[in-house]
Short mmCIF file of C-alpha atoms and ligand atoms in Angstrom, two decimals:
data_model
loop_
_atom_site.label_atom_id
_atom_site.label_comp_id
_atom_site.label_asym_id
_atom_site.label_seq_id
_atom_site.Cartn_x
_atom_site.Cartn_y
_atom_site.Cartn_z
CA MET A 1 14.55 6.68 -31.62
CA SER A 2 14.32 10.47 -31.03
CA GLY A 3 12.96 13.51 -32.06
CA SER A 4 9.67 14.28 -33.95
CA ALA A 5 9.17 10.63 -34.81
CA THR A 6 8.63 9.85 -31.07
CA LEU A 7 5.42 9.90 -29.34
CA PRO A 8 4.71 13.11 -27.11
CA VAL A 9 3.83 12.21 -23.71
CA ALA A 10 2.55 14.21 -20.79
CA ILE A 11 3.10 12.83 -17.33
CA LEU A 12 0.82 13.94 -14.50
CA ILE A 13 2.32 13.67 -10.96
CA SER A 14 1.60 14.77 -7.28
CA GLY A 15 4.69 13.01 -5.55
CA GLN A 16 8.07 11.71 -5.91
CA GLY A 17 8.07 11.10 -9.65
CA SER A 18 10.00 7.90 -9.63
CA ASN A 19 7.81 6.47 -12.49
CA MET A 20 8.06 9.63 -14.33
CA ALA A 21 12.00 9.16 -13.91
CA ALA A 22 11.88 5.59 -15.10
CA ILE A 23 9.79 6.68 -18.16
CA ALA A 24 12.30 9.39 -18.80
CA ARG A 25 15.29 7.09 -18.62
CA ALA A 26 13.69 4.69 -21.08
CA CYS A 27 13.07 7.64 -23.39
CA ALA A 28 16.62 8.86 -23.03
CA GLU A 29 17.99 5.48 -23.76
CA GLY A 30 15.97 5.22 -26.86
CA SER A 31 14.42 1.89 -25.65
CA ILE A 32 10.85 3.27 -26.28
CA GLY A 33 9.88 5.74 -28.95
CA ALA A 34 8.47 8.40 -26.72
CA ARG A 35 9.42 11.81 -25.44
CA ILE A 36 8.29 13.51 -22.52
CA VAL A 37 6.95 17.04 -23.66
CA THR A 38 5.73 18.05 -20.17
CA VAL A 39 5.58 16.93 -16.51
CA ILE A 40 2.62 18.52 -14.89
CA ALA A 41 1.93 18.70 -11.04
CA ASP A 42 -1.15 19.74 -9.15
CA HIS A 43 0.90 21.34 -6.54
CA ALA A 44 4.30 23.35 -6.44
CA ALA A 45 5.69 21.13 -3.64
CA ALA A 46 5.63 17.79 -5.64
CA ALA A 47 9.16 16.61 -5.28
CA GLY A 48 8.89 15.10 -8.81
CA ILE A 49 8.99 18.52 -10.20
CA ALA A 50 12.50 19.24 -8.95
CA ARG A 51 13.54 15.85 -10.27
CA ALA A 52 11.93 16.55 -13.64
CA GLU A 53 13.74 19.84 -13.85
CA GLY A 54 17.05 18.03 -13.05
CA LEU A 55 16.49 15.66 -15.80
CA GLY A 56 16.05 18.63 -18.28
CA LEU A 57 12.36 18.27 -18.77
CA ALA A 58 9.73 20.89 -19.23
CA THR A 59 7.29 21.31 -16.18
CA GLN A 60 4.22 23.13 -15.39
CA ILE A 61 2.30 23.52 -12.12
CA VAL A 62 -1.44 23.59 -12.20
CA PRO A 63 -2.24 24.29 -8.53
CA ALA A 64 -5.54 22.58 -7.74
CA ARG A 65 -6.22 24.47 -4.57
CA GLN A 66 -6.12 27.71 -6.36
CA PHE A 67 -9.23 27.03 -8.56
CA ALA A 68 -12.74 27.56 -7.48
CA ASP A 69 -13.73 23.96 -8.33
CA ARG A 70 -12.69 20.89 -10.24
CA LYS A 71 -14.20 22.17 -13.56
CA ALA A 72 -11.89 25.22 -13.47
CA PHE A 73 -8.90 23.04 -12.48
CA GLU A 74 -9.58 20.83 -15.26
CA ALA A 75 -9.92 23.55 -17.73
CA ALA A 76 -6.41 24.88 -16.70
CA LEU A 77 -5.25 21.19 -17.06
CA GLU A 78 -6.62 20.81 -20.28
CA ALA A 79 -5.13 23.98 -21.69
CA ALA A 80 -1.64 23.14 -20.25
CA LEU A 81 -2.00 19.69 -22.03
CA ALA A 82 -3.02 21.23 -25.23
CA GLN A 83 0.07 23.63 -25.02
CA SER A 84 2.40 20.75 -24.71
CA ARG A 85 0.94 19.05 -27.80
CA ALA A 86 1.21 15.83 -25.94
CA HIS A 87 -0.89 12.85 -27.47
CA LEU A 88 -0.62 10.44 -24.64
CA VAL A 89 -1.23 11.42 -21.04
CA ALA A 90 0.39 9.25 -18.39
CA LEU A 91 -0.83 9.51 -14.77
CA ALA A 92 2.01 8.67 -12.30
CA GLY A 93 1.05 9.19 -8.71
CA PHE A 94 -1.46 11.92 -9.62
CA MET A 95 -3.64 12.24 -6.60
CA ARG A 96 -6.67 14.05 -8.11
CA VAL A 97 -9.97 12.21 -9.25
CA LEU A 98 -10.58 13.58 -12.72
CA SER A 99 -14.23 13.90 -13.92
CA GLY A 100 -16.01 11.67 -16.50
CA PRO A 101 -16.15 14.37 -19.09
CA PHE A 102 -12.37 15.20 -18.71
CA VAL A 103 -11.39 11.49 -18.92
CA GLN A 104 -13.68 11.00 -21.87
CA ARG A 105 -11.74 13.52 -23.93
CA TYR A 106 -8.53 11.55 -23.57
CA ALA A 107 -10.28 8.24 -24.12
CA GLY A 108 -7.67 5.61 -25.31
CA ARG A 109 -4.94 8.22 -24.74
CA MET A 110 -4.81 8.26 -21.00
CA LEU A 111 -2.80 5.65 -18.76
CA ASN A 112 -2.47 5.27 -15.02
CA ILE A 113 -0.50 3.04 -12.86
CA HIS A 114 -1.97 1.64 -9.62
CA PRO A 115 -0.15 -0.15 -6.92
CA SER A 116 -2.08 -3.36 -6.76
CA LEU A 117 -3.30 -6.20 -8.93
CA LEU A 118 -6.64 -4.65 -10.23
CA PRO A 119 -9.47 -5.42 -9.73
CA ARG A 120 -8.05 -6.01 -6.40
CA HIS A 121 -7.65 -3.02 -4.11
CA ARG A 122 -8.77 0.07 -5.89
CA GLY A 123 -8.23 3.21 -4.16
CA LEU A 124 -5.68 4.18 -1.48
CA HIS A 125 -3.36 2.33 1.12
CA THR A 126 -3.12 -0.75 -1.15
CA HIS A 127 0.00 -2.21 0.62
CA ASP A 128 -1.43 -1.87 3.96
CA ARG A 129 -4.80 -3.62 2.76
CA VAL A 130 -2.88 -6.37 1.24
CA LEU A 131 -0.80 -7.06 4.43
CA GLN A 132 -4.23 -6.82 6.65
CA GLU A 133 -5.98 -9.20 4.39
CA GLY A 134 -3.08 -11.71 4.32
CA GLU A 135 -2.87 -11.57 0.64
CA ARG A 136 0.04 -13.98 -0.82
CA GLU A 137 0.35 -11.94 -4.02
CA HIS A 138 0.52 -8.19 -4.86
CA GLY A 139 1.94 -5.92 -7.51
CA ALA A 140 1.01 -3.12 -9.77
CA SER A 141 -1.18 -2.56 -12.90
CA VAL A 142 -1.04 -0.20 -15.79
CA HIS A 143 -4.41 0.46 -17.30
CA PHE A 144 -6.26 2.81 -19.66
CA VAL A 145 -8.16 5.51 -17.62
CA THR A 146 -12.03 5.43 -17.68
CA ALA A 147 -14.39 7.39 -15.83
CA GLU A 148 -14.60 4.93 -12.90
CA LEU A 149 -11.65 5.34 -10.65
CA ASP A 150 -9.02 2.57 -10.94
CA ALA A 151 -11.47 0.54 -13.04
CA GLY A 152 -10.13 0.92 -16.72
CA PRO A 153 -9.12 -2.14 -18.69
CA VAL A 154 -5.68 -3.43 -17.49
CA ILE A 155 -3.00 -3.71 -19.96
CA CYS A 156 0.12 -4.95 -17.95
CA GLN A 157 0.82 -6.18 -14.47
CA GLY A 158 3.75 -6.74 -12.38
CA ARG A 159 3.45 -9.41 -9.85
CA LEU A 160 5.22 -10.40 -6.62
CA ALA A 161 4.99 -12.82 -3.74
CA VAL A 162 4.15 -11.34 -0.32
CA TYR A 163 6.53 -12.70 2.17
CA PRO A 164 5.65 -13.05 5.99
CA THR A 165 8.41 -10.56 6.74
CA ASP A 166 6.87 -7.88 4.47
CA THR A 167 5.94 -4.43 5.78
CA VAL A 168 4.39 -1.45 4.09
CA GLU A 169 7.77 -0.31 3.49
CA THR A 170 9.31 -3.41 1.73
CA LEU A 171 6.08 -3.60 -0.36
CA THR A 172 6.27 -0.03 -1.46
CA ALA A 173 9.84 -0.53 -2.45
CA ARG A 174 9.28 -3.82 -4.19
CA VAL A 175 6.19 -2.62 -6.11
CA HIS A 176 8.05 0.54 -7.25
CA ARG A 177 10.63 -1.46 -8.69
CA LEU A 178 8.12 -3.33 -10.76
CA GLU A 179 6.36 -0.38 -11.53
CA HIS A 180 9.56 1.05 -13.09
CA ARG A 181 9.64 -1.86 -15.46
CA ILE A 182 5.85 -2.13 -16.39
CA TYR A 183 5.20 1.59 -17.13
CA PRO A 184 7.94 2.15 -19.57
CA ARG A 185 6.98 -1.19 -21.22
CA VAL A 186 3.36 -0.07 -21.76
CA ILE A 187 4.42 3.29 -23.05
CA GLY A 188 6.80 1.85 -25.57
CA LEU A 189 4.21 -0.57 -26.75
CA TYR A 190 1.74 2.39 -27.30
CA ALA A 191 4.34 4.56 -29.00
CA SER A 192 4.95 1.78 -31.52
CA GLY A 193 1.28 1.68 -32.23
CA ARG A 194 0.87 -1.80 -30.98
CA LEU A 195 -1.64 -0.86 -28.20
CA ALA A 196 -5.12 0.68 -28.46
CA LEU A 197 -8.45 0.88 -26.60
CA ARG A 198 -11.69 -0.08 -28.38
CA ASP A 199 -14.76 0.27 -26.35
CA SER A 200 -13.57 -1.51 -23.13
CA THR A 201 -11.12 -3.84 -24.80
CA VAL A 202 -7.49 -3.55 -24.86
CA LEU A 203 -6.12 -4.41 -28.47
CA LEU A 204 -2.56 -5.51 -28.79
CA ASP A 205 -1.50 -5.73 -32.34
CA GLY A 206 -5.14 -5.29 -33.32
CA LEU A 207 -6.27 -8.33 -31.25
CA PRO A 208 -8.09 -8.32 -27.87
CA LEU A 209 -5.80 -8.86 -25.03
CA ALA A 210 -7.13 -12.01 -23.32
CA ALA A 211 -5.14 -11.22 -20.01
CA PRO A 212 -2.85 -8.55 -18.88
CA LEU A 213 0.75 -8.79 -19.97
CA LEU A 214 2.69 -10.02 -17.09
CA GLU A 215 6.15 -9.36 -15.37
CA ARG A 216 7.11 -11.13 -12.40
CA GLU A 217 9.57 -10.19 -9.48
CA GLU A 218 12.20 -12.84 -9.28
CA GLU A 219 11.46 -14.63 -6.11
CA ASP A 220 13.89 -14.48 -3.21
CA PRO A 221 14.57 -18.20 -2.47
CA GLY A 222 15.18 -17.60 1.26
CA LEU A 223 12.10 -15.67 1.78
CA ALA A 224 10.14 -18.07 -0.40
CA ARG A 225 11.15 -20.77 1.95
CA ALA A 226 10.42 -18.91 5.01
CA ASP A 227 7.00 -18.29 3.46
CA ALA A 228 6.49 -22.04 2.84
CA SER A 229 7.14 -23.02 6.46
CA ALA A 230 5.04 -20.23 7.83
C1 GRF B 25 3.04 4.58 -7.44
O1 GRF B 25 3.16 3.48 -6.47
C2 GRF B 25 1.82 4.37 -8.25
O2 GRF B 25 1.35 3.14 -8.51
C3 GRF B 25 0.87 5.37 -7.42
O3 GRF B 25 1.52 6.29 -6.95
C4 GRF B 25 2.94 6.04 -6.65
C5 GRF B 25 3.76 7.11 -7.25
O4 GRF B 25 4.94 6.97 -7.05
N1 GRF B 25 -0.36 5.73 -8.32
P1 GRF B 25 6.10 7.82 -7.73
O5 GRF B 25 5.57 9.29 -7.45
O6 GRF B 25 6.10 7.65 -9.35
O7 GRF B 25 7.37 7.55 -7.10
#
């Protein structure tokens, strides 16, 4: 699918933009019925902006620090989104907490990806916390954004086993690989009209989703054995 029949999506980033690139790849391959109409960063140094430009995507910088307060920043962000004519807004490593009224304006049209199995480990430093707490399982969640940070209804999760040999670096890389599968999948479902938010409930094909959709990392048999004997 391509052109105007596809869902116009805005992606908001602050960092590397690897999720943005994964979504862009799925759009370009035509495996999801979406197109990225803008990539917006909250600061000019976000590496994902150069990456987006390299992919031929339209980019905008809304430099958060240059606004007097969050209200002024969000007004500029809203203007940038309106100009892009995006229908869906996908936060992908966007490191700004958005206000309740702002989020409300995009109710049911704003997604986020978070590097943990929500509701566990909301907030920052999730890989570190998972290791500190000796968790056996970790992953990432795609959810609808609501006013409360990282607390919106979860649509899809990527799960993996935590091995004794894992570090923040290995978990970061493995979680990223899962994220690059689940975020395009969710956007594809949304683009084909199969996904919606009603009150606080995720609807898939018009029916409440009893549990988040699931993708699993294939276990590494060697590491799993080491884990069993640990
Ligand atoms: C991802 O791990 C995402 O879950 C979190 O920020 C990271 C963004 O990575 N919200 P990238 O910029 O997409 O590479």
